[in-house]
Amino acid sequence: MDATALPEMSVPASAPDETLDVLIVGAGMSGIGSAYHLSKRLPHLTFAVLEAQDGFGGTWRTHRFPGIRSDSDLHTFGYSFKPWTGPPIATAAEIKAYLQGIIAENGLDRFIRYGRQVLAADWSEAERRWTVTVRERATGATRRIATRFLWMCQGYYRHDAGHVPDWPGMADFAGTIVHPQTWPEDLDTTGKRVVVIGSGATAATLVPALAGRSAHVTMLQRSPTYFRTGRNAIELAETLRQLQVDESWIHEIVRRKILFDQDAFTRQTYEQPERVKAELIGAIRAILGPDYDVETHFTPRYRPWRQRIAFVPDADLFHAIRRGEASVVTGEIERFTPGGIQLRSGEEIPADIVATATGFRLSVMGDIPFSRDGVPIDFAETVTWRGTMFTGVPNLVWVFGYFRASWTLRTDLVADLVCRLLPHMAARGADVVEPVLPEGDAGARGPWTDPEDFNPGYLLRDLDRLPKTGPGEAWRHSQNYWADKDAFPAIDLDDPAFRYT
């Protein structure tokens, strides 16, 4: 038998429609990257990628609002194996073209099945495998796929609808209310008064994209957030291209430089938070001028990096405000009125269109019902091993990226782990692996992330649905990529944290 092949399984009387070695759920950034690594490093294994949407891209397919762009640089949000040659902050179209190139160049389309919604997944102790029930959305037909290993790459939020608070009077509003996640393709904002509720990366993208064509755009926020500004270019990359350095070298050098700078910046937000705060706010004040009320509208009450800091390329948001095409109002919503939004202060903001850039609805494992021999698995009752495996859940990994670094950096680390783990299982003659806490462990359990350290609304709203953390670095979801990049490759697969059978 091939030393890297997984052991054969007996076929039960009620056979599934198909049996695979590995099943990847999701064809966004995580799923495509994972499929690439699996196809290159373990080409003898059978696998498929299931995607509920009708095409690849995940976030970059779901979101189609005006101006949609990344808030992470593509030198690190892109993959380690595929050089990024465009501007660091990229549009959705540019990101999809990048992904399309990877799929085409590596023949990944033969593995991806679009329009496939996972309805349930059950682990069988006797058969030592998952049986996944899948519905073909076009026909409504269901199939049962058996797989030895599940690789969850479906992201962290629900793609069908975003989070929208239930404000009083919404039904009375005479205009149009839209969420950026379900932006209508035929929505025309020309000459309209637009209010964008929110102050995160989506709002910072929408406002400058709509400014100029709309009569006026108002960014309505409950409280300010931090932004970074700068050119949408990397000077080092430009210099290396002038020197005609190979793009693969440029990609690696620039990635290392960006990650080095990000690490230094993140450490500074802990060690010198007031200095970082002054620098971030000072850059905005320099654009908006001394008479603008930066204290009210762009001075957050929390330490930098307790929530994600969005990068505003070429400061386009702030230039739109300075030109008078957009404005910021800080206050709490009392209710919607037929003509707009009334604040608790009594001020009413007139609006023809309201865009609720109010965040995501968290999805844990794609909100798929998981079970073990028919008994439901509650992931909130599990303890995570390094944010990717879970106690009591065999042969499964989840890709949940970084908050303070690019999501895709974790995709590469988890892919490397899986591509080492599967051959290791085969070499041991094992077809099951699951993490187990140290014997006698009775330590306190903590939340998936410490709210004092990182506390965006989408996490706080559903933190109780996420797996718990345990004692020690191995039993938590680290947000420190700069430690993980060394720790993950050095993981001892014979560590007692793994139980093989």
Coordinates of C-alpha atoms in Angstrom, one line a residue:
M1 CA 0.0 0.0 0.0
D2 CA 1.1 3.6 -0.7
A3 CA 2.6 4.9 2.5
T4 CA 0.8 8.2 2.1
A5 CA -2.6 6.7 1.2
L6 CA -5.4 6.6 3.7
P7 CA -6.5 3.2 4.9
E8 CA -9.3 1.5 3.0
M9 CA -12.8 1.6 4.5
S10 CA -15.5 -1.1 4.4
V11 CA -18.6 -0.1 2.5
P12 CA -21.8 -0.3 4.5
A13 CA -25.1 -1.7 3.2
S14 CA -26.5 1.8 2.7
A15 CA -23.8 3.1 0.5
P16 CA -23.4 6.8 -0.2
D17 CA -23.5 8.2 -3.7
E18 CA -19.8 8.9 -3.7
T19 CA -16.8 8.4 -1.5
L20 CA -13.8 10.8 -1.3
D21 CA -10.7 11.1 0.7
V22 CA -11.2 14.8 1.4
L23 CA -14.1 17.2 1.1
I24 CA -13.5 21.0 1.1
V25 CA -16.5 23.2 1.8
G26 CA -16.3 26.6 0.2
A27 CA -14.6 28.0 -3.0
G28 CA -13.6 31.4 -1.7
M29 CA -10.1 32.5 -0.8
S30 CA -9.7 29.7 1.8
G31 CA -11.2 26.9 -0.3
I32 CA -9.3 27.7 -3.5
G33 CA -6.0 28.0 -1.6
S34 CA -6.6 24.8 0.2
A35 CA -7.5 23.0 -3.0
Y36 CA -4.2 24.2 -4.6
H37 CA -2.1 22.9 -1.8
L38 CA -3.9 19.5 -1.6
S39 CA -3.7 19.0 -5.4
K40 CA 0.0 19.8 -5.5
R41 CA 1.2 18.0 -2.4
L42 CA -1.1 15.0 -2.2
P43 CA -2.3 14.4 -5.8
H44 CA -3.1 10.8 -5.2
L45 CA -6.0 11.7 -2.9
T46 CA -9.5 12.1 -4.2
F47 CA -11.3 15.3 -3.3
A48 CA -13.9 17.8 -4.2
V49 CA -14.7 21.4 -3.4
L50 CA -18.4 22.2 -2.7
E51 CA -19.6 25.8 -3.2
A52 CA -23.1 26.9 -2.5
Q53 CA -22.9 29.9 -4.8
D54 CA -22.9 29.6 -8.6
G55 CA -19.3 30.6 -8.9
F56 CA -16.0 31.0 -7.0
G57 CA -14.9 33.9 -4.9
G58 CA -16.9 33.8 -1.7
T59 CA -16.9 37.3 -0.3
W60 CA -15.8 38.8 -3.6
R61 CA -18.8 37.2 -5.3
T62 CA -21.3 37.9 -2.6
H63 CA -20.5 41.6 -2.2
R64 CA -21.3 43.7 -5.3
F65 CA -21.8 47.1 -3.8
P66 CA -20.2 50.2 -5.5
G67 CA -16.5 50.4 -5.0
I68 CA -16.1 47.0 -3.4
R69 CA -12.4 46.5 -2.6
S70 CA -10.1 44.8 -0.1
D71 CA -9.1 46.3 3.1
S72 CA -6.0 44.1 3.3
D73 CA -3.1 44.4 1.0
L74 CA -3.0 41.8 -1.7
H75 CA 0.6 41.0 -1.2
T76 CA -0.3 39.2 2.0
F77 CA -4.0 38.6 1.3
G78 CA -2.9 36.9 -1.9
Y79 CA -1.3 33.5 -1.7
S80 CA 2.3 32.7 -1.0
F81 CA 2.5 30.7 -4.2
K82 CA 1.0 33.2 -6.6
P83 CA 2.6 36.7 -7.0
W84 CA 0.3 39.7 -6.8
T85 CA 1.3 42.3 -9.4
G86 CA -1.4 44.9 -9.0
P87 CA -2.1 47.7 -6.5
P88 CA -2.1 46.5 -2.9
I89 CA -5.7 47.5 -2.3
A90 CA -7.6 45.7 -5.0
T91 CA -11.1 45.8 -6.4
A92 CA -13.4 42.7 -6.2
A93 CA -13.0 42.3 -10.0
E94 CA -9.2 42.3 -9.7
I95 CA -9.3 39.7 -6.9
K96 CA -11.7 37.4 -8.9
A97 CA -9.4 37.7 -11.9
Y98 CA -6.5 36.6 -9.6
L99 CA -8.5 33.6 -8.4
Q100 CA -9.6 32.7 -11.9
G101 CA -6.0 32.6 -12.9
I102 CA -5.1 30.2 -10.1
I103 CA -8.0 27.9 -11.0
A104 CA -7.2 27.9 -14.7
E105 CA -3.4 27.5 -14.3
N106 CA -3.7 24.6 -11.9
G107 CA -6.8 22.8 -13.3
L108 CA -8.7 23.3 -10.1
D109 CA -12.0 23.7 -11.9
R110 CA -12.2 19.9 -12.2
F111 CA -12.5 19.7 -8.4
I112 CA -15.0 22.5 -7.8
R113 CA -18.8 21.8 -7.8
Y114 CA -20.9 25.0 -7.8
G115 CA -24.4 25.3 -6.6
R116 CA -23.9 22.6 -3.9
Q117 CA -25.4 23.4 -0.5
V118 CA -24.3 21.3 2.4
L119 CA -27.4 20.3 4.5
A120 CA -25.8 18.2 7.2
A121 CA -22.7 16.2 8.2
D122 CA -22.7 13.1 10.4
W123 CA -19.6 11.3 11.7
S124 CA -20.0 7.5 11.9
E125 CA -17.8 5.8 14.5
A126 CA -18.3 2.4 12.9
E127 CA -17.6 3.6 9.3
R128 CA -14.9 6.1 10.5
R129 CA -15.9 8.8 8.1
W130 CA -18.2 11.7 7.5
T131 CA -21.4 11.4 5.5
V132 CA -22.3 14.8 4.0
T133 CA -25.8 15.5 2.6
V134 CA -25.6 17.9 -0.3
R135 CA -28.4 19.6 -2.2
E136 CA -28.0 20.6 -5.8
R137 CA -29.6 24.0 -5.9
A138 CA -30.5 24.0 -9.5
T139 CA -32.5 20.8 -9.4
G140 CA -33.2 20.3 -5.7
A141 CA -31.8 16.8 -5.8
T142 CA -29.8 15.6 -2.8
R143 CA -26.7 13.4 -2.7
R144 CA -24.8 11.7 0.1
I145 CA -21.0 12.1 -0.1
A146 CA -18.8 10.0 2.3
T147 CA -15.4 11.5 3.1
R148 CA -12.6 10.6 5.3
F149 CA -11.7 14.2 6.1
L150 CA -13.6 17.5 6.2
W151 CA -11.9 20.8 5.5
M152 CA -14.2 23.7 6.3
C153 CA -13.4 26.8 4.3
Q154 CA -16.8 28.5 4.1
G155 CA -15.7 31.7 6.0
Y156 CA -17.2 33.3 9.1
Y157 CA -20.4 35.0 8.1
R158 CA -23.7 34.2 6.4
H159 CA -23.8 35.1 2.8
D160 CA -27.5 35.2 2.4
A161 CA -28.1 38.3 4.5
G162 CA -26.2 40.7 6.6
H163 CA -26.8 42.1 10.1
V164 CA -29.5 44.8 10.2
P165 CA -30.7 46.2 13.6
D166 CA -34.5 46.5 13.9
W167 CA -34.9 50.2 14.2
P168 CA -38.4 51.6 14.9
G169 CA -40.2 53.1 11.9
M170 CA -38.3 51.3 9.2
A171 CA -41.6 50.3 7.6
D172 CA -42.5 54.0 7.5
F173 CA -39.5 55.0 5.5
A174 CA -40.6 56.1 2.0
G175 CA -37.2 55.5 0.4
T176 CA -35.1 52.4 -0.2
I177 CA -33.2 50.5 2.5
V178 CA -30.4 48.2 1.3
H179 CA -27.6 46.2 2.9
P180 CA -24.3 46.2 1.0
Q181 CA -24.2 42.4 1.1
T182 CA -27.4 42.2 -1.1
W183 CA -26.9 45.4 -3.1
P184 CA -29.4 45.5 -6.1
E185 CA -27.6 45.7 -9.4
D186 CA -30.2 48.2 -10.7
L187 CA -30.1 50.6 -7.8
D188 CA -29.4 54.1 -9.1
T189 CA -28.1 56.6 -6.6
T190 CA -27.7 59.5 -9.1
G191 CA -29.0 62.7 -7.6
K192 CA -30.2 60.9 -4.5
R193 CA -29.6 61.7 -0.8
V194 CA -27.8 58.6 0.6
V195 CA -27.2 57.8 4.2
V196 CA -24.7 55.0 4.9
I197 CA -25.1 53.7 8.5
G198 CA -21.8 52.4 9.8
S199 CA -18.2 53.3 10.1
G200 CA -16.2 50.2 9.2
A201 CA -14.4 49.2 6.0
T202 CA -17.6 48.8 4.0
A203 CA -18.9 52.3 4.9
A204 CA -15.4 53.7 4.1
T205 CA -15.6 52.1 0.7
L206 CA -19.2 53.0 -0.1
V207 CA -19.1 56.7 0.8
P208 CA -16.4 57.8 -1.7
A209 CA -17.7 55.4 -4.3
L210 CA -21.1 57.1 -4.1
A211 CA -19.9 60.7 -3.5
G212 CA -20.1 62.9 -6.6
R213 CA -22.8 60.9 -8.4
S214 CA -25.3 61.2 -5.5
A215 CA -26.7 64.5 -4.3
H216 CA -25.0 64.0 -1.0
V217 CA -23.7 61.1 1.1
T218 CA -23.9 61.0 4.8
M219 CA -21.9 58.5 6.9
L220 CA -24.0 58.0 10.0
Q221 CA -22.1 56.4 12.8
R222 CA -22.8 55.6 16.4
S223 CA -19.2 56.1 17.4
P224 CA -15.9 56.7 15.5
T225 CA -13.5 54.0 14.3
Y226 CA -9.8 54.1 13.3
F227 CA -8.5 54.4 9.8
R228 CA -5.1 54.4 8.1
T229 CA -4.4 56.3 4.9
G230 CA -1.7 56.2 2.3
R231 CA -1.0 55.7 -1.4
N232 CA -2.5 52.7 -3.0
A233 CA 1.0 51.5 -3.9
I234 CA 4.0 49.9 -2.3
E235 CA 7.2 51.9 -2.9
L236 CA 9.4 48.9 -2.5
A237 CA 7.5 47.0 -5.1
E238 CA 7.7 49.9 -7.6
T239 CA 11.5 50.2 -7.0
L240 CA 12.1 46.5 -7.5
R241 CA 10.1 46.5 -10.7
Q242 CA 12.2 49.4 -12.0
L243 CA 15.2 47.2 -11.3
Q244 CA 13.5 44.4 -13.4
V245 CA 13.5 42.0 -10.5
D246 CA 11.5 38.8 -11.1
E247 CA 7.9 39.1 -9.9
S248 CA 8.2 36.0 -7.7
W249 CA 11.1 37.6 -5.9
I250 CA 9.2 40.9 -5.6
H251 CA 6.2 39.1 -4.1
E252 CA 8.2 37.3 -1.4
I253 CA 10.3 40.4 -0.5
V254 CA 7.3 42.7 -0.4
R255 CA 5.3 40.2 1.7
R256 CA 8.1 40.0 4.2
K257 CA 8.4 43.7 4.4
I258 CA 4.7 44.3 4.9
L259 CA 4.5 41.6 7.5
F260 CA 7.5 43.0 9.3
D261 CA 5.9 46.5 9.3
Q262 CA 2.5 45.1 10.4
D263 CA 4.1 43.3 13.3
A264 CA 5.9 46.4 14.4
F265 CA 2.7 48.4 14.2
T266 CA 0.6 45.9 16.1
R267 CA 3.2 45.8 18.9
Q268 CA 3.2 49.6 19.0
T269 CA -0.6 49.7 19.5
Y270 CA -0.1 47.7 22.8
E271 CA 3.1 49.4 23.9
Q272 CA 2.4 53.0 22.8
P273 CA -1.3 53.2 22.1
E274 CA -1.6 57.0 22.6
R275 CA 1.2 57.6 20.2
V276 CA -0.4 55.4 17.5
K277 CA -3.8 57.1 18.2
A278 CA -2.2 60.5 17.7
E279 CA -0.6 59.5 14.4
L280 CA -3.7 57.9 13.0
I281 CA -5.9 60.8 13.9
G282 CA -3.3 63.4 12.9
A283 CA -3.2 62.0 9.4
I284 CA -7.0 62.6 9.1
R285 CA -6.8 66.1 10.6
A286 CA -4.1 67.0 8.1
I287 CA -6.5 66.3 5.2
L288 CA -9.7 67.7 6.7
G289 CA -8.2 70.8 8.2
P290 CA -8.0 72.4 11.6
D291 CA -11.6 73.5 11.6
Y292 CA -13.1 70.1 11.1
D293 CA -14.4 68.4 14.3
V294 CA -12.1 65.4 14.3
E295 CA -12.6 64.9 18.0
T296 CA -16.2 64.1 17.5
H297 CA -16.2 62.2 14.2
F298 CA -12.8 60.4 14.0
T299 CA -11.5 60.0 17.6
P300 CA -12.5 56.5 18.9
R301 CA -12.9 55.8 22.6
Y302 CA -11.0 52.5 22.4
R303 CA -7.4 51.5 22.0
P304 CA -6.2 51.0 18.4
W305 CA -6.7 47.5 17.0
R306 CA -9.4 46.5 19.5
Q307 CA -11.4 46.5 16.2
R308 CA -10.1 46.1 12.7
I309 CA -8.4 49.2 11.3
A310 CA -9.5 49.8 7.7
F311 CA -7.0 51.2 5.2
V312 CA -8.4 54.0 3.1
P313 CA -6.4 54.1 -0.2
D314 CA -5.4 57.6 -1.3
A315 CA -7.5 58.9 1.6
D316 CA -10.5 59.0 -0.8
L317 CA -13.1 59.0 2.0
F318 CA -11.6 62.1 3.6
H319 CA -11.1 63.9 0.3
A320 CA -14.8 63.4 -0.5
I321 CA -15.7 64.9 2.9
R322 CA -13.4 67.8 2.3
R323 CA -14.9 68.5 -1.1
G324 CA -18.4 68.6 0.6
E325 CA -19.7 65.6 -1.4
A326 CA -19.9 63.6 1.8
S327 CA -20.3 64.3 5.5
V328 CA -20.2 62.5 8.8
V329 CA -22.8 62.5 11.5
T330 CA -22.1 60.9 14.9
G331 CA -25.1 60.0 17.0
E332 CA -27.6 57.2 17.9
I333 CA -30.7 56.5 15.8
E334 CA -34.0 57.1 17.5
R335 CA -36.2 56.0 14.6
F336 CA -36.8 56.0 10.8
T337 CA -39.2 58.6 9.5
P338 CA -40.9 58.7 6.1
G339 CA -38.2 61.2 4.9
G340 CA -35.1 59.9 6.6
I341 CA -33.6 59.1 10.0
Q342 CA -34.2 60.9 13.3
L343 CA -31.5 60.8 15.9
R344 CA -31.9 60.8 19.7
S345 CA -30.5 64.3 19.6
G346 CA -33.6 65.4 17.7
E347 CA -31.7 66.0 14.4
E348 CA -33.3 64.4 11.3
I349 CA -31.1 63.4 8.4
P350 CA -33.0 63.4 5.1
A351 CA -32.6 60.4 2.9
D352 CA -33.8 58.8 -0.3
I353 CA -31.6 55.7 0.1
V354 CA -30.3 54.2 3.3
A355 CA -27.4 51.7 3.1
T356 CA -27.1 49.6 6.3
A357 CA -23.3 48.9 6.5
T358 CA -23.9 47.4 9.9
G359 CA -21.9 44.2 9.7
F360 CA -22.2 40.5 9.3
R361 CA -24.2 37.7 10.8
L362 CA -21.7 35.2 12.2
S363 CA -21.7 31.7 10.7
V364 CA -20.1 28.9 12.7
M365 CA -19.1 26.0 10.4
G366 CA -21.5 27.3 7.7
D367 CA -24.4 26.9 10.2
I368 CA -24.4 23.3 9.0
P369 CA -26.0 20.7 11.5
F370 CA -23.1 18.5 12.5
S371 CA -23.6 15.2 14.4
R372 CA -21.6 12.2 15.7
D373 CA -23.5 9.0 15.3
G374 CA -26.7 11.1 15.0
V375 CA -26.0 13.1 18.2
P376 CA -25.8 16.8 17.4
I377 CA -22.4 18.5 17.9
D378 CA -22.5 21.8 19.6
F379 CA -19.3 23.5 18.7
A380 CA -19.7 26.0 21.6
E381 CA -19.2 23.0 23.9
T382 CA -15.9 22.0 22.2
V383 CA -12.4 23.3 22.9
T384 CA -10.3 24.4 20.0
W385 CA -6.8 23.2 19.2
R386 CA -5.0 26.2 17.6
G387 CA -8.3 27.6 16.2
T388 CA -8.5 24.9 13.6
M389 CA -9.5 21.5 15.2
F390 CA -11.9 20.8 18.0
T391 CA -12.3 18.3 20.9
G392 CA -14.9 15.6 20.2
V393 CA -14.9 16.3 16.4
P394 CA -12.8 13.8 14.4
N395 CA -11.1 14.4 11.0
L396 CA -12.1 18.0 10.6
V397 CA -10.3 21.3 10.3
W398 CA -11.7 24.9 10.1
V399 CA -10.0 27.8 8.4
F400 CA -10.7 30.9 10.5
G401 CA -8.3 33.7 9.6
Y402 CA -6.6 36.5 11.4
F403 CA -8.2 39.8 12.6
R404 CA -5.0 41.8 12.5
A405 CA -3.4 40.3 9.5
S406 CA -4.6 39.0 6.2
W407 CA -7.1 36.1 6.3
T408 CA -5.2 34.1 3.7
L409 CA -2.1 33.9 5.8
R410 CA -3.8 31.4 8.0
T411 CA -5.2 29.5 4.9
D412 CA -1.6 28.7 3.9
L413 CA -0.6 27.6 7.5
V414 CA -3.6 25.3 7.9
A415 CA -3.1 23.8 4.4
D416 CA 0.5 22.9 5.3
L417 CA -0.7 21.3 8.5
V418 CA -3.4 19.2 6.7
C419 CA -1.0 18.2 4.0
R420 CA 1.4 16.9 6.7
L421 CA -1.3 15.4 8.9
L422 CA -3.0 13.1 6.3
P423 CA 0.3 11.3 5.3
H424 CA 1.2 11.0 8.9
M425 CA -2.1 9.3 9.6
A426 CA -1.5 6.9 6.8
A427 CA 2.0 6.1 8.0
R428 CA 0.6 5.3 11.4
G429 CA -2.1 3.1 10.0
A430 CA -4.8 5.4 11.5
D431 CA -7.8 6.7 9.8
V432 CA -9.1 8.9 12.6
V433 CA -7.5 11.9 14.4
E434 CA -9.0 14.2 16.9
P435 CA -7.5 16.6 19.5
V436 CA -7.7 15.6 23.2
L437 CA -7.1 17.8 26.2
P438 CA -4.3 16.8 28.6
E439 CA -5.4 14.1 31.0
G440 CA -6.9 15.5 34.1
D441 CA -7.4 18.9 32.5
A442 CA -9.9 20.9 34.5
G443 CA -8.7 24.4 33.5
A444 CA -11.0 27.3 33.0
R445 CA -12.6 27.8 29.5
G446 CA -12.4 31.1 27.8
P447 CA -14.1 32.7 24.8
W448 CA -12.9 32.2 21.2
T449 CA -11.4 35.7 21.5
D450 CA -10.8 38.0 24.4
P451 CA -13.3 40.9 24.2
E452 CA -10.8 43.1 25.9
D453 CA -8.4 42.5 23.1
F454 CA -10.6 42.4 20.0
N455 CA -14.3 43.2 20.1
P456 CA -16.1 43.9 16.7
G457 CA -19.9 43.7 16.9
Y458 CA -20.2 40.6 14.8
L459 CA -18.1 38.6 17.2
L460 CA -19.7 39.9 20.4
R461 CA -23.2 39.2 19.2
D462 CA -22.5 35.5 18.7
L463 CA -19.4 34.8 20.8
D464 CA -21.3 32.2 22.8
R465 CA -21.8 30.1 19.6
L466 CA -18.1 29.7 19.0
P467 CA -15.7 27.0 20.4
K468 CA -14.0 27.7 23.7
T469 CA -10.3 28.1 24.5
G470 CA -8.3 26.1 27.0
P471 CA -5.0 26.5 28.9
G472 CA -1.9 27.2 26.9
E473 CA -1.2 28.5 23.4
A474 CA -2.1 25.2 21.7
W475 CA -5.7 25.4 23.0
R476 CA -6.6 28.8 21.6
H477 CA -7.1 30.7 18.3
S478 CA -4.0 32.8 18.2
Q479 CA -4.1 36.2 16.5
N480 CA -0.4 36.3 16.3
Y481 CA 0.6 35.3 12.8
W482 CA 4.2 36.2 13.4
A483 CA 4.3 33.5 16.1
D484 CA 2.1 31.0 14.2
K485 CA 4.3 31.2 11.0
D486 CA 7.0 29.5 13.0
A487 CA 4.9 27.4 15.4
F488 CA 2.7 25.7 12.8
P489 CA 5.5 24.1 10.7
A490 CA 7.1 22.9 13.9
I491 CA 4.0 21.1 15.3
D492 CA 4.9 17.6 16.4
L493 CA 2.2 15.4 14.9
D494 CA 2.9 12.8 17.5
D495 CA 2.2 15.2 20.3
P496 CA -0.2 13.8 23.0
A497 CA -2.7 16.5 21.9
F498 CA -3.5 14.2 18.9
R499 CA -5.4 10.9 19.4
Y500 CA -5.1 8.5 16.5
T501 CA -7.2 5.4 16.0

